[in-house]
Amino acid sequence: MENYFKEFLTGQSITLQQMTSSDLEAFVKIESEKKSLLLANDEIPFPKTFEDHSSFFQSISGKKEEFFFGIFEKSSNELIGSCAVYAINWQNSTCFVGISIGEQWQGKGLGTDAMKTLIHFIFNYISINKIKLQVFSFNEAAIRSYEKCGFTKEGTLRNEIFRFGKFYDLLLFGLLREEWHR
């Protein structure tokens, strides 16, 4: 049990924490970066206003059917991204996850560390049997990261996302509790 106290929301190089109002400016900066706009969601990649981000930020609550964390680099306690558990289906014991990492922090293993920490949280503290995610086929770095975390490609939605002047596939990944390697 002591190990659970030590590992709770803590990875090798990151911690997952609830964000506070003092994190809003850093959150908006990360979510407004080009890579975040192009890789994080399937909406038209038009930059959101500060008010849009602020409204979303203010709606974050621990009393909802979703869990939204700031990802903080351990040594500096700097906000480097965010991750979430959402679309929880209690009847079928499934959920979706998503992650966004600031450009300057990408390629350093911090996203993989954050996702492993989020998986640990889900399988140890939420009665979930399957974690699902979606990723654009052109986001090769994210795909490698998800595979390192144990996710398996389960399907392809062909020509699902329009980016860079053409259509790309949306890949569906899943991780079952029984496949999870602590």
PDB file of C-alpha atoms in Angstrom:
ATOM      1  CA  MET A   1       0.000   0.000   0.000  1.00  0.00           C
ATOM      2  CA  GLU A   2       2.907   2.406   0.679  1.00  0.00           C
ATOM      3  CA  ASN A   3       3.850   2.110  -2.989  1.00  0.00           C
ATOM      4  CA  TYR A   4       0.432   3.481  -3.987  1.00  0.00           C
ATOM      5  CA  PHE A   5       0.990   6.609  -1.901  1.00  0.00           C
ATOM      6  CA  LYS A   6       4.380   7.120  -3.514  1.00  0.00           C
ATOM      7  CA  GLU A   7       3.163   6.517  -7.089  1.00  0.00           C
ATOM      8  CA  PHE A   8      -0.173   8.363  -6.923  1.00  0.00           C
ATOM      9  CA  LEU A   9      -0.282  10.673  -9.972  1.00  0.00           C
ATOM     10  CA  THR A  10       3.517  10.620 -10.152  1.00  0.00           C
ATOM     11  CA  GLY A  11       5.598   9.429 -13.069  1.00  0.00           C
ATOM     12  CA  GLN A  12       9.345   9.292 -13.489  1.00  0.00           C
ATOM     13  CA  SER A  13       9.661  12.913 -14.660  1.00  0.00           C
ATOM     14  CA  ILE A  14       6.147  14.345 -14.328  1.00  0.00           C
ATOM     15  CA  THR A  15       3.252  14.718 -11.937  1.00  0.00           C
ATOM     16  CA  LEU A  16      -0.421  14.981 -12.798  1.00  0.00           C
ATOM     17  CA  GLN A  17      -2.123  17.735 -10.822  1.00  0.00           C
ATOM     18  CA  GLN A  18      -5.271  19.772 -10.801  1.00  0.00           C
ATOM     19  CA  MET A  19      -4.536  23.098 -12.479  1.00  0.00           C
ATOM     20  CA  THR A  20      -5.213  26.375 -10.703  1.00  0.00           C
ATOM     21  CA  SER A  21      -5.988  29.842 -12.003  1.00  0.00           C
ATOM     22  CA  SER A  22      -2.258  30.632 -11.938  1.00  0.00           C
ATOM     23  CA  ASP A  23      -1.787  27.953 -14.647  1.00  0.00           C
ATOM     24  CA  LEU A  24      -4.313  29.483 -17.064  1.00  0.00           C
ATOM     25  CA  GLU A  25      -1.816  31.571 -19.028  1.00  0.00           C
ATOM     26  CA  ALA A  26       0.558  28.610 -19.571  1.00  0.00           C
ATOM     27  CA  PHE A  27      -2.400  26.363 -20.483  1.00  0.00           C
ATOM     28  CA  VAL A  28      -3.637  28.849 -23.104  1.00  0.00           C
ATOM     29  CA  LYS A  29      -0.122  29.169 -24.542  1.00  0.00           C
ATOM     30  CA  ILE A  30       0.223  25.381 -24.945  1.00  0.00           C
ATOM     31  CA  GLU A  31      -3.248  24.906 -26.401  1.00  0.00           C
ATOM     32  CA  SER A  32      -2.643  27.771 -28.872  1.00  0.00           C
ATOM     33  CA  GLU A  33       0.577  26.325 -30.316  1.00  0.00           C
ATOM     34  CA  LYS A  34       0.457  25.202 -33.955  1.00  0.00           C
ATOM     35  CA  LYS A  35       1.072  21.538 -33.131  1.00  0.00           C
ATOM     36  CA  SER A  36      -1.719  21.550 -30.550  1.00  0.00           C
ATOM     37  CA  LEU A  37      -4.116  23.068 -33.078  1.00  0.00           C
ATOM     38  CA  LEU A  38      -3.175  20.561 -35.784  1.00  0.00           C
ATOM     39  CA  LEU A  39      -2.746  17.372 -33.744  1.00  0.00           C
ATOM     40  CA  ALA A  40      -5.030  17.570 -30.713  1.00  0.00           C
ATOM     41  CA  ASN A  41      -8.545  17.549 -32.141  1.00  0.00           C
ATOM     42  CA  ASP A  42     -10.503  17.154 -35.338  1.00  0.00           C
ATOM     43  CA  GLU A  43     -12.052  20.617 -35.329  1.00  0.00           C
ATOM     44  CA  ILE A  44     -11.104  23.224 -37.909  1.00  0.00           C
ATOM     45  CA  PRO A  45      -7.699  24.354 -36.597  1.00  0.00           C
ATOM     46  CA  PHE A  46      -8.744  27.930 -35.951  1.00  0.00           C
ATOM     47  CA  PRO A  47      -7.123  29.440 -32.850  1.00  0.00           C
ATOM     48  CA  LYS A  48      -9.483  29.786 -29.905  1.00  0.00           C
ATOM     49  CA  THR A  49      -9.716  33.048 -28.045  1.00  0.00           C
ATOM     50  CA  PHE A  50      -8.370  33.529 -24.531  1.00  0.00           C
ATOM     51  CA  GLU A  51     -12.012  33.660 -23.394  1.00  0.00           C
ATOM     52  CA  ASP A  52     -12.712  30.258 -25.047  1.00  0.00           C
ATOM     53  CA  HIS A  53      -9.790  28.686 -23.199  1.00  0.00           C
ATOM     54  CA  SER A  54     -10.671  30.470 -19.979  1.00  0.00           C
ATOM     55  CA  SER A  55     -14.290  29.254 -20.151  1.00  0.00           C
ATOM     56  CA  PHE A  56     -13.136  25.660 -20.646  1.00  0.00           C
ATOM     57  CA  PHE A  57     -10.563  26.022 -17.880  1.00  0.00           C
ATOM     58  CA  GLN A  58     -13.174  27.349 -15.446  1.00  0.00           C
ATOM     59  CA  SER A  59     -15.463  24.370 -16.213  1.00  0.00           C
ATOM     60  CA  ILE A  60     -12.903  21.829 -14.974  1.00  0.00           C
ATOM     61  CA  SER A  61     -14.180  20.127 -11.852  1.00  0.00           C
ATOM     62  CA  GLY A  62     -13.522  16.941  -9.921  1.00  0.00           C
ATOM     63  CA  LYS A  63     -17.266  16.422  -9.624  1.00  0.00           C
ATOM     64  CA  LYS A  64     -17.884  15.542 -13.259  1.00  0.00           C
ATOM     65  CA  GLU A  65     -17.786  12.369 -15.278  1.00  0.00           C
ATOM     66  CA  GLU A  66     -14.377  13.315 -16.663  1.00  0.00           C
ATOM     67  CA  PHE A  67     -10.983  13.929 -15.155  1.00  0.00           C
ATOM     68  CA  PHE A  68      -8.685  16.647 -16.490  1.00  0.00           C
ATOM     69  CA  PHE A  69      -5.109  17.017 -15.261  1.00  0.00           C
ATOM     70  CA  GLY A  70      -2.272  19.410 -15.812  1.00  0.00           C
ATOM     71  CA  ILE A  71       1.012  17.685 -16.618  1.00  0.00           C
ATOM     72  CA  PHE A  72       3.825  19.256 -14.609  1.00  0.00           C
ATOM     73  CA  GLU A  73       7.534  18.614 -15.089  1.00  0.00           C
ATOM     74  CA  LYS A  74       8.771  17.349 -11.711  1.00  0.00           C
ATOM     75  CA  SER A  75      11.987  19.281 -11.182  1.00  0.00           C
ATOM     76  CA  SER A  76      10.607  22.719 -12.152  1.00  0.00           C
ATOM     77  CA  ASN A  77       6.888  22.143 -11.429  1.00  0.00           C
ATOM     78  CA  GLU A  78       6.255  23.855 -14.780  1.00  0.00           C
ATOM     79  CA  LEU A  79       3.019  23.114 -16.666  1.00  0.00           C
ATOM     80  CA  ILE A  80       4.010  21.274 -19.847  1.00  0.00           C
ATOM     81  CA  GLY A  81       0.641  19.946 -21.038  1.00  0.00           C
ATOM     82  CA  SER A  82      -2.626  18.360 -20.075  1.00  0.00           C
ATOM     83  CA  CYS A  83      -4.365  14.999 -20.221  1.00  0.00           C
ATOM     84  CA  ALA A  84      -7.876  13.786 -19.631  1.00  0.00           C
ATOM     85  CA  VAL A  85     -10.112  10.813 -19.006  1.00  0.00           C
ATOM     86  CA  TYR A  86     -13.491  11.380 -20.660  1.00  0.00           C
ATOM     87  CA  ALA A  87     -16.532   9.685 -22.212  1.00  0.00           C
ATOM     88  CA  ILE A  88     -16.641   7.181 -19.369  1.00  0.00           C
ATOM     89  CA  ASN A  89     -19.127   4.412 -20.069  1.00  0.00           C
ATOM     90  CA  TRP A  90     -19.872   2.876 -16.665  1.00  0.00           C
ATOM     91  CA  GLN A  91     -22.094   0.112 -18.068  1.00  0.00           C
ATOM     92  CA  ASN A  92     -19.387  -1.227 -20.373  1.00  0.00           C
ATOM     93  CA  SER A  93     -16.418  -0.122 -18.239  1.00  0.00           C
ATOM     94  CA  THR A  94     -14.676   1.901 -20.960  1.00  0.00           C
ATOM     95  CA  CYS A  95     -13.286   5.408 -21.295  1.00  0.00           C
ATOM     96  CA  PHE A  96     -11.336   7.589 -23.688  1.00  0.00           C
ATOM     97  CA  VAL A  97      -8.084   9.411 -22.951  1.00  0.00           C
ATOM     98  CA  GLY A  98      -6.391  12.370 -24.594  1.00  0.00           C
ATOM     99  CA  ILE A  99      -3.148  14.237 -24.119  1.00  0.00           C
ATOM    100  CA  SER A 100      -1.531  17.480 -25.242  1.00  0.00           C
ATOM    101  CA  ILE A 101       2.128  18.376 -24.642  1.00  0.00           C
ATOM    102  CA  GLY A 102       3.737  21.761 -25.314  1.00  0.00           C
ATOM    103  CA  GLU A 103       6.025  21.838 -28.347  1.00  0.00           C
ATOM    104  CA  GLN A 104       9.225  22.516 -26.378  1.00  0.00           C
ATOM    105  CA  TRP A 105       8.582  19.414 -24.251  1.00  0.00           C
ATOM    106  CA  GLN A 106       7.827  16.996 -27.090  1.00  0.00           C
ATOM    107  CA  GLY A 107      10.245  14.224 -28.043  1.00  0.00           C
ATOM    108  CA  LYS A 108      11.629  13.867 -24.501  1.00  0.00           C
ATOM    109  CA  GLY A 109       9.499  10.953 -23.276  1.00  0.00           C
ATOM    110  CA  LEU A 110       7.389  13.190 -21.035  1.00  0.00           C
ATOM    111  CA  GLY A 111       4.157  12.468 -22.924  1.00  0.00           C
ATOM    112  CA  THR A 112       4.751   8.734 -22.619  1.00  0.00           C
ATOM    113  CA  ASP A 113       5.509   9.159 -18.915  1.00  0.00           C
ATOM    114  CA  ALA A 114       2.309  11.190 -18.473  1.00  0.00           C
ATOM    115  CA  MET A 115       0.190   8.637 -20.356  1.00  0.00           C
ATOM    116  CA  LYS A 116       1.621   5.750 -18.296  1.00  0.00           C
ATOM    117  CA  THR A 117       0.812   7.720 -15.138  1.00  0.00           C
ATOM    118  CA  LEU A 118      -2.721   8.383 -16.372  1.00  0.00           C
ATOM    119  CA  ILE A 119      -3.186   4.672 -17.188  1.00  0.00           C
ATOM    120  CA  HIS A 120      -1.961   3.790 -13.690  1.00  0.00           C
ATOM    121  CA  PHE A 121      -4.546   6.192 -12.230  1.00  0.00           C
ATOM    122  CA  ILE A 122      -7.362   4.735 -14.347  1.00  0.00           C
ATOM    123  CA  PHE A 123      -6.681   1.067 -13.676  1.00  0.00           C
ATOM    124  CA  ASN A 124      -6.019   1.566  -9.958  1.00  0.00           C
ATOM    125  CA  TYR A 125      -8.702   4.097  -9.019  1.00  0.00           C
ATOM    126  CA  ILE A 126     -11.522   3.830 -11.576  1.00  0.00           C
ATOM    127  CA  SER A 127     -13.473   0.680 -12.358  1.00  0.00           C
ATOM    128  CA  ILE A 128     -12.495   0.691 -16.027  1.00  0.00           C
ATOM    129  CA  ASN A 129     -11.653  -2.379 -18.098  1.00  0.00           C
ATOM    130  CA  LYS A 130     -10.720  -0.717 -21.407  1.00  0.00           C
ATOM    131  CA  ILE A 131      -9.048   2.579 -22.247  1.00  0.00           C
ATOM    132  CA  LYS A 132      -9.565   3.892 -25.784  1.00  0.00           C
ATOM    133  CA  LEU A 133      -7.990   6.685 -27.796  1.00  0.00           C
ATOM    134  CA  GLN A 134      -8.006   8.116 -31.281  1.00  0.00           C
ATOM    135  CA  VAL A 135      -4.972   9.446 -33.141  1.00  0.00           C
ATOM    136  CA  PHE A 136      -4.445  10.901 -36.611  1.00  0.00           C
ATOM    137  CA  SER A 137      -2.466   8.572 -38.894  1.00  0.00           C
ATOM    138  CA  PHE A 138       0.114  11.289 -39.611  1.00  0.00           C
ATOM    139  CA  ASN A 139       0.949  11.733 -35.897  1.00  0.00           C
ATOM    140  CA  GLU A 140       3.702   9.121 -35.884  1.00  0.00           C
ATOM    141  CA  ALA A 141       5.354  10.286 -32.645  1.00  0.00           C
ATOM    142  CA  ALA A 142       2.078   9.917 -30.731  1.00  0.00           C
ATOM    143  CA  ILE A 143       1.463   6.465 -32.237  1.00  0.00           C
ATOM    144  CA  ARG A 144       4.923   5.292 -31.075  1.00  0.00           C
ATOM    145  CA  SER A 145       4.242   6.705 -27.613  1.00  0.00           C
ATOM    146  CA  TYR A 146       0.866   4.956 -27.319  1.00  0.00           C
ATOM    147  CA  GLU A 147       2.396   1.657 -28.414  1.00  0.00           C
ATOM    148  CA  LYS A 148       5.118   2.066 -25.726  1.00  0.00           C
ATOM    149  CA  CYS A 149       2.288   2.449 -23.205  1.00  0.00           C
ATOM    150  CA  GLY A 150       0.783  -0.876 -24.307  1.00  0.00           C
ATOM    151  CA  PHE A 151      -2.036   0.299 -26.593  1.00  0.00           C
ATOM    152  CA  THR A 152      -2.999  -1.883 -29.547  1.00  0.00           C
ATOM    153  CA  LYS A 153      -4.324  -0.593 -32.846  1.00  0.00           C
ATOM    154  CA  GLU A 154      -7.905  -1.835 -33.134  1.00  0.00           C
ATOM    155  CA  GLY A 155      -9.186  -0.114 -36.232  1.00  0.00           C
ATOM    156  CA  THR A 156      -9.006   2.566 -38.862  1.00  0.00           C
ATOM    157  CA  LEU A 157     -11.573   5.150 -39.853  1.00  0.00           C
ATOM    158  CA  ARG A 158     -10.519   5.855 -43.421  1.00  0.00           C
ATOM    159  CA  ASN A 159     -10.238   9.451 -44.692  1.00  0.00           C
ATOM    160  CA  GLU A 160     -11.714  10.770 -41.434  1.00  0.00           C
ATOM    161  CA  ILE A 161      -9.664  13.939 -40.907  1.00  0.00           C
ATOM    162  CA  PHE A 162      -8.881  16.775 -43.320  1.00  0.00           C
ATOM    163  CA  ARG A 163      -5.483  18.372 -42.714  1.00  0.00           C
ATOM    164  CA  PHE A 164      -2.739  19.841 -44.896  1.00  0.00           C
ATOM    165  CA  GLY A 165      -4.997  19.853 -47.971  1.00  0.00           C
ATOM    166  CA  LYS A 166      -5.966  16.166 -47.983  1.00  0.00           C
ATOM    167  CA  PHE A 167      -7.786  13.455 -46.032  1.00  0.00           C
ATOM    168  CA  TYR A 168      -6.084  11.181 -43.501  1.00  0.00           C
ATOM    169  CA  ASP A 169      -7.147   8.151 -41.503  1.00  0.00           C
ATOM    170  CA  LEU A 170      -8.117   8.233 -37.843  1.00  0.00           C
ATOM    171  CA  LEU A 171      -6.628   5.294 -35.944  1.00  0.00           C
ATOM    172  CA  LEU A 172      -8.411   3.682 -32.999  1.00  0.00           C
ATOM    173  CA  PHE A 173      -6.320   2.210 -30.169  1.00  0.00           C
ATOM    174  CA  GLY A 174      -7.307   0.303 -27.041  1.00  0.00           C
ATOM    175  CA  LEU A 175      -5.726  -1.044 -23.869  1.00  0.00           C
ATOM    176  CA  LEU A 176      -7.414  -3.707 -21.754  1.00  0.00           C
ATOM    177  CA  ARG A 177      -6.850  -3.988 -18.030  1.00  0.00           C
ATOM    178  CA  GLU A 178      -5.554  -7.570 -18.522  1.00  0.00           C
ATOM    179  CA  GLU A 179      -2.938  -6.313 -21.034  1.00  0.00           C
ATOM    180  CA  TRP A 180      -1.637  -3.590 -18.762  1.00  0.00           C
ATOM    181  CA  HIS A 181       1.901  -4.123 -17.502  1.00  0.00           C
ATOM    182  CA  ARG A 182       2.500  -2.045 -14.403  1.00  0.00           C
TER     183      ARG A 182
END
